[in-house]
Amino acid sequence: MKTSTTYLLAALLVLLASLTAYNMALRTEYHSGAYQDPLRNYKVLGFKDFTAVDIPAGSALSVKIVAGPFGVRVNAAATSFVRVSQQGGQLRLALDFPHEPESLGWGETVVVSCPHLATLTTGATYQAAGQPRHDSTLTGRQTLVQGFMQDSLTLRADQGSQIMLSNNKLNYLRATAGATPGSPTKLQLSPSNRIAAGHLLMQNKSQLVLAAAITPQLRYELADSAQLTASGAVLAGLKR
């Protein structure tokens, strides 16, 4: 048998073995149901006992904060860059690229769960090549707060960061957005929220997006350069 033919047969056998192993792995994952777990590609970190979350790199991270038992999960593609720490009752999510910014993977970068969220702070500052970077424009990445039923929640958003509230039931919402001059900070309230009262302070070039009618007890203050996006029904229900 020619040497070239021998090499070809060997290559085919290796390929067949690889395909068989891959098929068996897929079959095992299918039967175990692991493929249905949206968090299967996340690294679990052991942080707990926090009621506040600080995300200075909010413009560069896609973060989801949900009501539930304490848990912090980081996308496997982002574990080399995301820096998670805790001081007392505050969880901090920072971002540090050794060189230029890189991909942080598909979906949320970090998923946080906690029974109660008292305060959320977001910004737009991270590290790249040993130097601070600041996002002065909106990047499309946001922090989603979902599923909390509690008395109150305080939000502090600044620079090019975005916060979206979805399916929360709050007696009082206090929010301050865009404290830094020129900040285009965005705060969005989806129709699924139930907010009894609150005060929203929209400073500089911040943006407030209201997708459904809200109780008159939810008051807002808009700076001259701030923007409000809402339907006529929403505007009729708001008080200055």
Short mmCIF file of C-alpha atoms in Angstrom, two decimals:
data_model
loop_
_atom_site.label_atom_id
_atom_site.label_comp_id
_atom_site.label_asym_id
_atom_site.label_seq_id
_atom_site.Cartn_x
_atom_site.Cartn_y
_atom_site.Cartn_z
CA MET A 1 0.00 0.00 0.00
CA LYS A 2 1.33 3.41 -0.92
CA THR A 3 2.41 5.71 1.87
CA SER A 4 0.00 8.43 0.72
CA THR A 5 -2.90 5.97 0.86
CA THR A 6 -1.90 4.93 4.37
CA TYR A 7 -1.85 8.55 5.53
CA LEU A 8 -5.25 9.15 3.95
CA LEU A 9 -6.80 6.13 5.68
CA ALA A 10 -5.28 7.20 8.99
CA ALA A 11 -6.69 10.71 8.58
CA LEU A 12 -10.14 9.30 7.77
CA LEU A 13 -10.03 7.07 10.86
CA VAL A 14 -9.09 10.03 13.06
CA LEU A 15 -11.89 12.11 11.54
CA LEU A 16 -14.40 9.27 12.06
CA ALA A 17 -13.32 8.86 15.68
CA SER A 18 -13.63 12.61 16.29
CA LEU A 19 -17.11 12.75 14.74
CA THR A 20 -18.20 9.75 16.81
CA ALA A 21 -16.94 11.35 20.03
CA TYR A 22 -18.61 14.66 19.15
CA ASN A 23 -21.89 12.90 18.37
CA MET A 24 -21.78 11.06 21.69
CA ALA A 25 -21.12 14.32 23.54
CA LEU A 26 -24.08 15.97 21.81
CA ARG A 27 -26.29 12.99 22.64
CA THR A 28 -25.24 13.10 26.30
CA GLU A 29 -25.92 16.84 26.53
CA TYR A 30 -29.31 16.39 24.86
CA HIS A 31 -30.43 13.62 27.22
CA SER A 32 -29.19 15.52 30.28
CA GLY A 33 -31.08 18.64 29.22
CA ALA A 34 -27.98 20.80 29.80
CA TYR A 35 -28.45 22.52 26.44
CA GLN A 36 -31.65 24.08 27.80
CA ASP A 37 -29.82 25.89 30.62
CA PRO A 38 -29.13 29.49 29.47
CA LEU A 39 -26.43 29.82 32.16
CA ARG A 40 -24.48 26.67 31.30
CA ASN A 41 -21.59 28.74 29.92
CA TYR A 42 -21.26 30.92 33.01
CA LYS A 43 -18.81 30.70 35.90
CA VAL A 44 -20.46 30.74 39.33
CA LEU A 45 -18.88 33.01 41.96
CA GLY A 46 -19.52 32.72 45.69
CA PHE A 47 -20.67 36.23 46.59
CA LYS A 48 -23.67 36.75 48.89
CA ASP A 49 -25.22 38.99 51.55
CA PHE A 50 -25.28 42.15 49.41
CA THR A 51 -28.14 44.62 48.90
CA ALA A 52 -26.33 47.17 46.71
CA VAL A 53 -24.68 46.75 43.31
CA ASP A 54 -22.13 49.18 41.87
CA ILE A 55 -21.26 48.85 38.16
CA PRO A 56 -18.70 51.51 37.22
CA ALA A 57 -18.31 49.83 33.81
CA GLY A 58 -22.04 49.83 33.10
CA SER A 59 -21.62 51.09 29.53
CA ALA A 60 -19.33 48.18 28.62
CA LEU A 61 -21.13 45.34 30.41
CA SER A 62 -24.50 43.70 29.80
CA VAL A 63 -25.75 42.94 33.30
CA LYS A 64 -28.96 41.28 34.46
CA ILE A 65 -30.04 41.61 38.09
CA VAL A 66 -32.97 39.42 39.10
CA ALA A 67 -34.82 38.67 42.32
CA GLY A 68 -33.89 35.32 43.86
CA PRO A 69 -31.31 33.55 46.03
CA PHE A 70 -27.85 35.12 46.11
CA GLY A 71 -25.86 34.32 42.99
CA VAL A 72 -23.23 35.86 40.72
CA ARG A 73 -22.45 34.32 37.34
CA VAL A 74 -19.94 35.61 34.79
CA ASN A 75 -19.95 34.71 31.10
CA ALA A 76 -17.10 32.27 30.48
CA ALA A 77 -15.81 34.47 27.66
CA ALA A 78 -15.50 37.44 30.02
CA THR A 79 -13.94 35.90 33.14
CA SER A 80 -10.47 37.19 32.23
CA PHE A 81 -11.70 40.79 32.10
CA VAL A 82 -14.54 41.18 34.61
CA ARG A 83 -13.46 42.04 38.15
CA VAL A 84 -16.03 41.19 40.82
CA SER A 85 -15.51 42.28 44.42
CA GLN A 86 -17.57 42.95 47.53
CA GLN A 87 -17.21 45.46 50.32
CA GLY A 88 -19.72 45.00 53.09
CA GLY A 89 -23.16 44.85 51.54
CA GLN A 90 -22.07 46.25 48.16
CA LEU A 91 -21.19 44.11 45.15
CA ARG A 92 -18.91 45.78 42.58
CA LEU A 93 -18.56 44.86 38.90
CA ALA A 94 -15.54 46.38 37.14
CA LEU A 95 -13.86 45.72 33.81
CA ASP A 96 -10.15 45.58 32.98
CA PHE A 97 -8.74 44.73 29.54
CA PRO A 98 -4.97 44.07 29.48
CA HIS A 99 -4.77 45.57 25.98
CA GLU A 100 -7.61 46.85 23.79
CA PRO A 101 -11.27 45.96 24.51
CA GLU A 102 -12.23 42.42 23.49
CA SER A 103 -15.43 40.43 23.06
CA LEU A 104 -17.23 39.55 26.29
CA GLY A 105 -19.26 36.74 24.76
CA TRP A 106 -22.87 36.37 23.69
CA GLY A 107 -25.73 37.38 25.99
CA GLU A 108 -25.38 38.93 29.43
CA THR A 109 -21.84 39.46 30.66
CA VAL A 110 -22.86 39.07 34.31
CA VAL A 111 -26.05 37.68 35.86
CA VAL A 112 -26.69 38.67 39.47
CA SER A 113 -29.49 37.44 41.71
CA CYS A 114 -30.37 38.62 45.21
CA PRO A 115 -33.48 38.61 47.43
CA HIS A 116 -33.49 42.41 47.85
CA LEU A 117 -31.87 45.22 45.88
CA ALA A 118 -31.73 48.52 47.75
CA THR A 119 -29.38 50.53 45.52
CA LEU A 120 -27.99 50.25 41.99
CA THR A 121 -25.23 52.54 40.73
CA THR A 122 -23.96 52.52 37.14
CA GLY A 123 -21.26 54.42 35.28
CA ALA A 124 -19.19 54.23 32.10
CA THR A 125 -15.57 53.83 33.18
CA TYR A 126 -13.33 50.80 32.67
CA GLN A 127 -9.64 50.00 32.19
CA ALA A 128 -7.89 49.15 28.89
CA ALA A 129 -4.13 48.81 28.47
CA GLY A 130 -3.64 50.21 31.94
CA GLN A 131 -5.54 53.42 31.20
CA PRO A 132 -9.08 54.49 32.15
CA ARG A 133 -11.63 54.64 29.34
CA HIS A 134 -14.86 56.62 29.54
CA ASP A 135 -17.94 56.12 27.36
CA SER A 136 -19.56 59.51 26.84
CA THR A 137 -22.16 58.10 24.43
CA LEU A 138 -24.64 55.25 24.71
CA THR A 139 -23.18 51.89 23.66
CA GLY A 140 -26.28 49.68 23.56
CA ARG A 141 -25.24 47.70 26.64
CA GLN A 142 -27.50 48.01 29.66
CA THR A 143 -28.24 46.82 33.18
CA LEU A 144 -31.62 45.08 33.44
CA VAL A 145 -33.38 44.95 36.82
CA GLN A 146 -36.15 42.37 36.85
CA GLY A 147 -38.65 40.72 39.16
CA PHE A 148 -38.25 42.59 42.45
CA MET A 149 -41.23 43.07 44.76
CA GLN A 150 -40.19 45.42 47.55
CA ASP A 151 -40.82 48.71 49.28
CA SER A 152 -38.25 50.91 47.55
CA LEU A 153 -35.35 51.04 45.10
CA THR A 154 -32.72 53.74 44.54
CA LEU A 155 -30.99 54.14 41.16
CA ARG A 156 -27.95 56.28 40.38
CA ALA A 157 -26.94 56.17 36.71
CA ASP A 158 -24.31 58.33 35.06
CA GLN A 159 -22.30 58.93 31.88
CA GLY A 160 -23.08 56.54 28.98
CA SER A 161 -24.79 53.87 31.08
CA GLN A 162 -28.33 52.53 30.71
CA ILE A 163 -30.75 50.98 33.20
CA MET A 164 -33.97 49.20 32.32
CA LEU A 165 -36.62 48.13 34.83
CA SER A 166 -38.90 45.21 33.94
CA ASN A 167 -41.59 43.35 35.89
CA ASN A 168 -40.87 45.01 39.23
CA LYS A 169 -43.40 45.94 41.91
CA LEU A 170 -42.18 48.90 43.95
CA ASN A 171 -43.86 51.21 46.42
CA TYR A 172 -41.29 53.91 45.75
CA LEU A 173 -38.63 54.44 43.07
CA ARG A 174 -35.93 57.06 43.48
CA ALA A 175 -33.65 57.67 40.49
CA THR A 176 -30.93 60.16 39.61
CA ALA A 177 -29.53 60.05 36.08
CA GLY A 178 -26.80 61.97 34.28
CA ALA A 179 -25.06 63.86 37.09
CA THR A 180 -21.87 64.34 35.04
CA PRO A 181 -22.11 67.27 32.57
CA GLY A 182 -23.00 66.08 29.08
CA SER A 183 -24.10 62.61 30.22
CA PRO A 184 -26.61 60.87 27.88
CA THR A 185 -27.60 58.37 30.59
CA LYS A 186 -30.75 56.40 29.78
CA LEU A 187 -33.44 55.11 32.14
CA GLN A 188 -36.22 52.95 30.71
CA LEU A 189 -39.35 51.67 32.48
CA SER A 190 -41.17 48.83 30.70
CA PRO A 191 -44.98 48.40 30.83
CA SER A 192 -44.65 45.38 33.15
CA ASN A 193 -43.56 47.46 36.17
CA ARG A 194 -45.93 48.42 38.98
CA ILE A 195 -44.57 51.52 40.69
CA ALA A 196 -46.80 53.23 43.24
CA ALA A 197 -44.78 56.43 43.64
CA GLY A 198 -41.36 57.90 43.13
CA HIS A 199 -39.10 60.75 42.06
CA LEU A 200 -36.98 60.71 38.90
CA LEU A 201 -34.29 63.38 38.51
CA MET A 202 -33.04 63.50 34.91
CA GLN A 203 -29.99 65.76 34.63
CA ASN A 204 -27.91 67.09 31.72
CA LYS A 205 -28.60 65.09 28.51
CA SER A 206 -30.14 62.06 30.20
CA GLN A 207 -33.05 60.20 28.62
CA LEU A 208 -36.20 58.89 30.29
CA VAL A 209 -38.26 56.32 28.37
CA LEU A 210 -41.73 55.46 29.67
CA ALA A 211 -43.51 52.70 27.77
CA ALA A 212 -46.84 52.64 29.63
CA ALA A 213 -49.09 54.78 31.79
CA ILE A 214 -47.73 55.40 35.29
CA THR A 215 -49.33 56.57 38.53
CA PRO A 216 -49.47 60.35 39.08
CA GLN A 217 -47.46 59.83 42.28
CA LEU A 218 -44.39 59.11 40.15
CA ARG A 219 -42.90 62.57 39.69
CA TYR A 220 -40.08 63.60 37.41
CA GLU A 221 -37.71 66.53 36.91
CA LEU A 222 -36.10 67.12 33.52
CA ALA A 223 -33.08 69.30 32.86
CA ASP A 224 -33.32 71.61 29.84
CA SER A 225 -31.24 69.19 27.73
CA ALA A 226 -32.85 65.99 29.06
CA GLN A 227 -35.27 63.98 26.92
CA LEU A 228 -38.55 62.28 27.74
CA THR A 229 -39.93 59.63 25.39
CA ALA A 230 -43.50 58.65 26.22
CA SER A 231 -46.99 58.19 24.81
CA GLY A 232 -49.78 60.69 25.32
CA ALA A 233 -51.37 58.42 27.93
CA VAL A 234 -48.16 58.42 29.92
CA LEU A 235 -47.79 62.19 29.79
CA ALA A 236 -51.35 62.67 30.99
CA GLY A 237 -50.63 60.62 34.08
CA LEU A 238 -47.42 62.35 35.13
CA LYS A 239 -46.99 65.29 37.48
CA ARG A 240 -44.09 67.68 37.58
#
